[in-house]
Each structure stands twice: as structure tokens, then as C-alpha cells.
Tab-separated table of C-alpha atoms in Angstrom:
chain	number	residue	atom	x	y	z
M	1	UNK	CA	13.839	18.191	1.477
M	2	UNK	CA	15.885	14.757	2.298
M	3	UNK	CA	13.382	13.535	4.977
M	4	UNK	CA	10.146	15.313	2.803
M	5	UNK	CA	11.937	12.675	0.076
M	6	UNK	CA	11.882	10.030	1.954
M	7	UNK	CA	8.073	9.860	3.197
M	8	UNK	CA	6.987	10.504	-0.110
M	9	UNK	CA	8.270	7.988	-1.395
M	10	UNK	CA	7.363	5.640	1.724
M	11	UNK	CA	3.518	7.209	0.981
M	12	UNK	CA	4.099	6.530	-2.365
M	13	UNK	CA	5.069	2.424	-2.274
M	14	UNK	CA	2.749	1.892	0.475
M	15	UNK	CA	-0.379	3.282	-2.257
M	16	UNK	CA	1.249	1.057	-4.601
M	17	UNK	CA	1.192	-2.007	-2.031
M	18	UNK	CA	-2.588	-1.436	-1.448
M	19	UNK	CA	-3.384	-0.817	-5.538
M	20	UNK	CA	-1.849	-3.824	-6.080
M	21	UNK	CA	-3.516	-6.141	-3.298
M	22	UNK	CA	-6.704	-4.477	-4.794
M	23	UNK	CA	-5.478	-5.647	-8.438
M	24	UNK	CA	-5.092	-8.989	-7.451
M	25	UNK	CA	-8.691	-9.713	-5.653
M	26	UNK	CA	-9.819	-8.430	-9.218
M	27	UNK	CA	-7.877	-10.014	-11.745
M	28	UNK	CA	-8.948	-13.106	-9.499
M	29	UNK	CA	-12.356	-12.909	-10.619
M	30	UNK	CA	-11.158	-12.453	-14.177
M	31	UNK	CA	-11.055	-15.524	-17.056
M	32	UNK	CA	-9.743	-17.571	-17.676
M	33	UNK	CA	-8.371	-18.610	-14.871
M	34	UNK	CA	-5.214	-19.979	-14.448
M	35	UNK	CA	-6.140	-22.804	-11.934
M	36	UNK	CA	-2.729	-25.328	-13.118
M	37	UNK	CA	-0.626	-22.408	-12.179
M	38	UNK	CA	-2.533	-22.188	-8.954
M	39	UNK	CA	-2.214	-26.013	-7.744
M	40	UNK	CA	1.620	-25.125	-9.048
M	41	UNK	CA	2.407	-22.871	-6.241
M	42	UNK	CA	0.422	-23.999	-3.766
M	43	UNK	CA	1.826	-27.295	-3.673
M	44	UNK	CA	5.503	-25.644	-3.736
M	45	UNK	CA	4.883	-23.290	-0.527
M	46	UNK	CA	3.870	-25.525	1.289
M	47	UNK	CA	6.713	-28.172	0.588
M	48	UNK	CA	8.675	-25.949	1.840
M	49	UNK	CA	6.851	-24.654	4.528
M	50	UNK	CA	5.135	-27.435	6.060
M	51	UNK	CA	8.134	-29.069	8.362
M	52	UNK	CA	9.523	-26.158	9.005
M	53	UNK	CA	6.141	-24.810	10.545
M	54	UNK	CA	6.292	-28.134	12.805
M	55	UNK	CA	9.279	-28.137	13.929
M	56	UNK	CA	8.527	-23.969	14.905
M	57	UNK	CA	4.725	-24.866	16.151
M	58	UNK	CA	6.231	-27.468	18.952
M	59	UNK	CA	8.682	-25.106	21.584
M	60	UNK	CA	5.540	-22.370	20.838
M	61	UNK	CA	3.036	-24.886	22.577
M	62	UNK	CA	5.367	-26.077	24.369
M	63	UNK	CA	6.701	-21.753	25.715
M	64	UNK	CA	2.912	-21.355	26.223
M	65	UNK	CA	2.121	-24.634	28.192
M	66	UNK	CA	5.168	-24.008	30.305
M	67	UNK	CA	4.219	-20.085	31.486
M	68	UNK	CA	0.549	-20.624	30.864
M	69	UNK	CA	0.903	-23.656	33.326
M	70	UNK	CA	3.697	-22.272	35.703
M	71	UNK	CA	1.202	-18.639	36.438
M	72	UNK	CA	-1.870	-20.967	37.052
M	73	UNK	CA	-0.528	-22.643	39.740
M	74	UNK	CA	0.492	-19.377	41.208
M	75	UNK	CA	-3.108	-17.487	40.781
M	76	UNK	CA	-5.018	-21.065	41.385
M	77	UNK	CA	-5.992	-21.823	38.396
M	78	UNK	CA	-4.405	-24.917	37.767
M	79	UNK	CA	-7.746	-25.968	35.562
M	80	UNK	CA	-7.950	-23.366	33.139
M	81	UNK	CA	-4.063	-24.580	31.518
M	82	UNK	CA	-5.851	-26.497	28.720
M	83	UNK	CA	-8.335	-23.957	27.919
M	84	UNK	CA	-5.698	-20.721	28.255
M	85	UNK	CA	-2.708	-22.594	26.217
M	86	UNK	CA	-5.118	-23.684	23.561
M	87	UNK	CA	-6.787	-20.934	23.115
M	88	UNK	CA	-3.344	-19.332	22.671
M	89	UNK	CA	-2.244	-21.760	20.667
M	90	UNK	CA	-5.082	-21.936	18.191
M	91	UNK	CA	-6.278	-17.321	18.053
M	92	UNK	CA	-2.427	-16.186	18.236
M	93	UNK	CA	0.604	-18.636	18.012
M	94	UNK	CA	-1.462	-20.805	14.540
M	95	UNK	CA	-1.757	-17.958	12.296
M	96	UNK	CA	1.727	-16.079	13.370
M	97	UNK	CA	4.270	-18.881	12.949
M	98	UNK	CA	2.331	-20.282	9.968
M	99	UNK	CA	2.720	-16.486	8.011
M	100	UNK	CA	5.974	-16.371	9.696
M	101	UNK	CA	7.425	-19.635	8.374
M	102	UNK	CA	5.125	-18.947	4.741
M	103	UNK	CA	6.463	-15.562	4.524
M	104	UNK	CA	10.314	-16.741	4.570
M	105	UNK	CA	10.245	-19.978	2.592
M	106	UNK	CA	7.334	-19.455	0.237
M	107	UNK	CA	7.465	-15.984	0.428
M	108	UNK	CA	10.402	-15.230	-0.354
M	109	UNK	CA	11.278	-17.248	-3.218
M	110	UNK	CA	8.154	-16.200	-5.016
M	111	UNK	CA	9.843	-12.339	-4.688
M	112	UNK	CA	13.157	-13.944	-5.838
M	113	UNK	CA	10.944	-15.728	-8.858
M	114	UNK	CA	9.135	-12.272	-9.877
M	115	UNK	CA	12.172	-10.221	-9.358
M	116	UNK	CA	14.914	-11.737	-11.386
M	117	UNK	CA	11.755	-12.074	-14.229
M	118	UNK	CA	11.360	-8.368	-13.159
M	119	UNK	CA	15.395	-7.488	-14.178
M	120	UNK	CA	15.285	-9.721	-17.004
M	121	UNK	CA	12.520	-7.693	-19.005
M	122	UNK	CA	10.261	-10.725	-18.533
M	123	UNK	CA	7.468	-8.168	-17.165
M	124	UNK	CA	7.252	-5.861	-19.705
M	125	UNK	CA	7.705	-7.982	-22.635
M	126	UNK	CA	3.748	-9.222	-20.952
M	127	UNK	CA	2.513	-6.114	-21.249
M	128	UNK	CA	3.772	-5.303	-24.540
M	129	UNK	CA	2.108	-8.555	-25.951
M	130	UNK	CA	-1.170	-7.533	-23.752
M	131	UNK	CA	-0.811	-10.448	-20.983
M	132	UNK	CA	-1.436	-8.999	-17.549
M	133	UNK	CA	1.374	-10.239	-15.132
M	134	UNK	CA	-1.114	-9.255	-12.078
M	135	UNK	CA	-3.167	-11.905	-13.277
M	136	UNK	CA	-0.478	-14.121	-15.047
M	137	UNK	CA	2.498	-14.115	-12.250
M	138	UNK	CA	0.677	-12.534	-8.849
M	139	UNK	CA	-2.557	-13.884	-8.717
M	140	UNK	CA	-1.416	-17.725	-9.057
M	141	UNK	CA	1.033	-17.079	-6.049
M	142	UNK	CA	-0.992	-15.196	-3.972
M	143	UNK	CA	-4.108	-17.334	-3.655
M	144	UNK	CA	-1.244	-20.479	-3.200
M	145	UNK	CA	0.235	-18.831	-0.218
M	146	UNK	CA	-3.786	-17.948	1.255
M	147	UNK	CA	-4.150	-21.965	0.387
M	148	UNK	CA	-1.177	-22.771	2.035
M	149	UNK	CA	-1.401	-20.597	5.384
M	150	UNK	CA	-5.495	-22.102	5.883
M	151	UNK	CA	-3.987	-26.005	5.764
M	152	UNK	CA	-0.630	-25.443	7.560
M	153	UNK	CA	-2.659	-23.399	10.526
M	154	UNK	CA	-4.682	-26.470	10.589
M	155	UNK	CA	-1.220	-28.545	10.897
M	156	UNK	CA	0.438	-26.290	13.170
M	157	UNK	CA	-2.919	-25.583	15.673
M	158	UNK	CA	-3.073	-29.701	16.089
M	159	UNK	CA	0.941	-29.809	16.902
M	160	UNK	CA	1.238	-26.906	19.295
M	161	UNK	CA	-2.165	-28.314	21.132
M	162	UNK	CA	-0.056	-31.839	21.280
M	163	UNK	CA	3.386	-30.202	22.255
M	164	UNK	CA	1.356	-27.859	24.713
M	165	UNK	CA	-0.433	-30.788	26.249
M	166	UNK	CA	2.592	-32.815	26.373
M	167	UNK	CA	4.878	-30.286	28.995
M	168	UNK	CA	1.603	-29.346	30.347
M	169	UNK	CA	1.089	-32.286	31.227
M	170	UNK	CA	4.000	-34.606	31.593
M	171	UNK	CA	6.532	-31.989	32.465
M	172	UNK	CA	4.492	-29.950	34.905
M	173	UNK	CA	2.602	-32.975	36.738
M	174	UNK	CA	-1.330	-31.157	34.713
M	175	UNK	CA	-3.917	-33.381	34.768
M	176	UNK	CA	-4.788	-34.614	31.632
M	177	UNK	CA	-8.602	-34.338	32.481
M	178	UNK	CA	-8.550	-30.706	33.497
M	179	UNK	CA	-6.909	-29.848	30.591
M	180	UNK	CA	-9.114	-30.459	28.327
M	181	UNK	CA	-12.277	-30.518	30.313
M	182	UNK	CA	-11.122	-26.391	30.400
M	183	UNK	CA	-11.052	-26.051	26.679
M	184	UNK	CA	-14.197	-27.413	26.176
M	185	UNK	CA	-15.448	-25.315	28.759
M	186	UNK	CA	-14.400	-22.177	28.205
M	187	UNK	CA	-14.126	-22.575	23.960
M	188	UNK	CA	-15.806	-21.176	21.525
M	189	UNK	CA	-16.628	-21.988	17.687
M	190	UNK	CA	-15.304	-18.307	16.949
M	191	UNK	CA	-12.394	-18.829	18.170
M	192	UNK	CA	-11.579	-21.418	15.549
M	193	UNK	CA	-12.982	-19.147	13.036
M	194	UNK	CA	-11.000	-16.137	13.976
M	195	UNK	CA	-7.406	-18.225	13.556
M	196	UNK	CA	-8.488	-19.485	9.876
M	197	UNK	CA	-10.014	-16.360	9.289
M	198	UNK	CA	-6.588	-14.723	10.181
M	199	UNK	CA	-4.638	-17.682	8.110
M	200	UNK	CA	-6.599	-16.213	5.290
M	201	UNK	CA	-5.519	-12.548	5.479
M	202	UNK	CA	-2.206	-13.204	6.582
M	203	UNK	CA	-1.601	-15.500	3.631
M	204	UNK	CA	-2.780	-12.879	1.530
M	205	UNK	CA	-0.426	-9.983	2.937
M	206	UNK	CA	2.365	-12.738	2.490
M	207	UNK	CA	1.827	-13.263	-0.938
M	208	UNK	CA	1.036	-9.529	-2.210
M	209	UNK	CA	4.082	-8.112	-0.354
M	210	UNK	CA	6.576	-10.642	-2.306
M	211	UNK	CA	4.896	-10.314	-5.152
M	212	UNK	CA	4.958	-6.535	-4.846
M	213	UNK	CA	8.827	-6.514	-3.870
M	214	UNK	CA	9.725	-8.705	-6.440
M	215	UNK	CA	7.625	-6.298	-9.004
M	216	UNK	CA	10.003	-3.190	-8.502
M	217	UNK	CA	13.356	-4.873	-7.421
M	218	UNK	CA	16.026	-2.747	-8.507
M	219	UNK	CA	18.050	-3.343	-11.026
M	220	UNK	CA	20.631	-6.559	-10.847
M	221	UNK	CA	21.019	-9.395	-8.281
M	222	UNK	CA	21.921	-7.400	-5.208
M	223	UNK	CA	18.510	-5.880	-6.616
M	224	UNK	CA	16.496	-8.869	-5.888
M	225	UNK	CA	17.865	-9.622	-2.063
M	226	UNK	CA	17.149	-6.457	-1.628
M	227	UNK	CA	13.886	-7.591	-1.962
M	228	UNK	CA	13.727	-10.120	-0.563
M	229	UNK	CA	15.242	-9.160	2.250
M	230	UNK	CA	12.869	-5.563	2.373
M	231	UNK	CA	9.836	-8.417	1.541
M	232	UNK	CA	10.312	-10.605	4.887
M	233	UNK	CA	10.702	-7.894	6.802
M	234	UNK	CA	7.806	-5.884	5.915
M	235	UNK	CA	5.629	-8.602	5.713
M	236	UNK	CA	6.794	-8.871	9.453
M	237	UNK	CA	5.571	-5.173	11.017
M	238	UNK	CA	1.897	-5.815	9.466
M	239	UNK	CA	1.753	-8.993	10.226
M	240	UNK	CA	1.779	-8.801	13.929
M	241	UNK	CA	0.036	-4.872	12.947
M	242	UNK	CA	-2.781	-6.245	11.390
M	243	UNK	CA	-2.449	-8.912	14.069
M	244	UNK	CA	-3.422	-6.306	16.865
M	245	UNK	CA	-5.884	-5.174	15.182
M	246	UNK	CA	-8.378	-8.558	13.965
M	247	UNK	CA	-7.465	-9.716	18.056
M	248	UNK	CA	-8.871	-6.034	19.265
M	249	UNK	CA	-12.162	-6.253	16.848
M	250	UNK	CA	-12.819	-10.188	18.009
M	251	UNK	CA	-12.937	-9.387	21.670
M	252	UNK	CA	-15.134	-6.808	21.016
M	253	UNK	CA	-17.534	-8.966	19.566
M	254	UNK	CA	-17.129	-11.894	21.125
M	255	UNK	CA	-16.018	-11.353	24.922
M	256	UNK	CA	-15.953	-15.485	25.927
M	257	UNK	CA	-18.033	-17.285	27.897
M	258	UNK	CA	-16.843	-16.193	31.204
M	259	UNK	CA	-17.335	-12.242	30.385
């Protein structure tokens, strides 16, 4: 019986999370649209995320470039190091790094804010007054996470590519021309689009999970702290799961120039 209860609660929470996501999408197109709240939340998420995102992007790009540079030398394919490094950063590393930082910084703050409102009964008071908490509080925060993810994804891509270029050319003695030429020879415009699409989806997941845990927090300060931790962990798990699915679908639809 205890195990069945745990499974039931897990399924119920999963259903409630999906329901909140659908309600958020539906409420986005309802009037009035809180444009000022969206801009304020967007500025807040970007302000707490852009520096950590850049700092994390540098070692990500360096590790990818160093690892792929060593591997391509072993197999005699040094001329493809640039293409492999840049594509790995643009398609995989940049969206993941961006969302991890947003979930750990902006998402945690969003969850704590909504959780504190919940334990003070502000959410129930809004419902009594006929104000939708989803439209008033959740939608601006989710849209802010999406916009911040798209913006920071481009920034992280540039920083990661430059970091990979530096470590491959300067540290490993690679050829600058070959590093750039191989990328332009093998890359597709869809490689850039899939990174931005991932950023949109991942930003939506980070915002919805943070909002869900904040609106369903347990009473007391400890409940808020637990909700913040759970929101970050759940976002990370969903992030890697969804990334695997999107990557598999993308490789089936766009196998690449060399396929």
C-alpha cells in the first residue's frame, strides 16, 4: 500500500505539472497581457544568469574542443575538429548550459517567490478576488524564462565556440583556417535552429517546473526551501530526458550533409 501511494502521488504530480503547462500556454493568449511584468521578470532572470552562463560556457567549450581534438588526431581527422566542436556546442552544450543556469538561478528565485506567496495565502486570496494566479504570476515568469533562454543561448554559443577555438588552436596547435572551414562545410542552418528550439522548450520547462513547485509548496519556510531544491532537480531530470528525445528526432529528420 505505501508503494502504491507513492506511485499515485507521483502520477498525480506529473499530471498536475502538465496541466499547469497547458494552462500557462492557454493563459498566455488571454487579455490583459502583463507586458510590464514580463519585462521585469525577463530583466531579473537575465541579470542573475548571464555571468554564470558565460563562466560555465568557457570550460564546456574547452573540454569539448580538447576531447574532440585528441580524438580526431588519433583517427586522422584533424580537419573536422572545428565542425565537431562547434556543432557540439551549438546543438548540445549551449541550450543545456543556458537552462541549467536559468533553473539554478532564476528558476530557484521564481519558486521561492511563489512559494512564499503560497504560504502567506496570497494565492488563495487572489483566487477569492477572481484574479487568476496563472495569468498574473505564472505566465510572465514562464515567458521571461523562455526569452532569457533564447537570448543566453546565443551568448553561450558564441562564448563556447570562442573558448573551443582558443583551446584547439592555441593549446593543441590546430590550424585556424581548418577549424573554421570544416564548420562551414558540414554545418546546416537547421543546426542553429535546433539549438534555439531547444532553448525555447527548455526555458518553458524551467519556468513551469519552478512555478509548479512554488504554487504547491508545503507550509513554512522549510517547505519553501524543499520546493526550491525539488524544482531544480526536476528541471535537470526533464531537461536531459527531453534533450535526448529532441536530438533523436533531429538526427532522423536532418541526418547531416555527410549522410
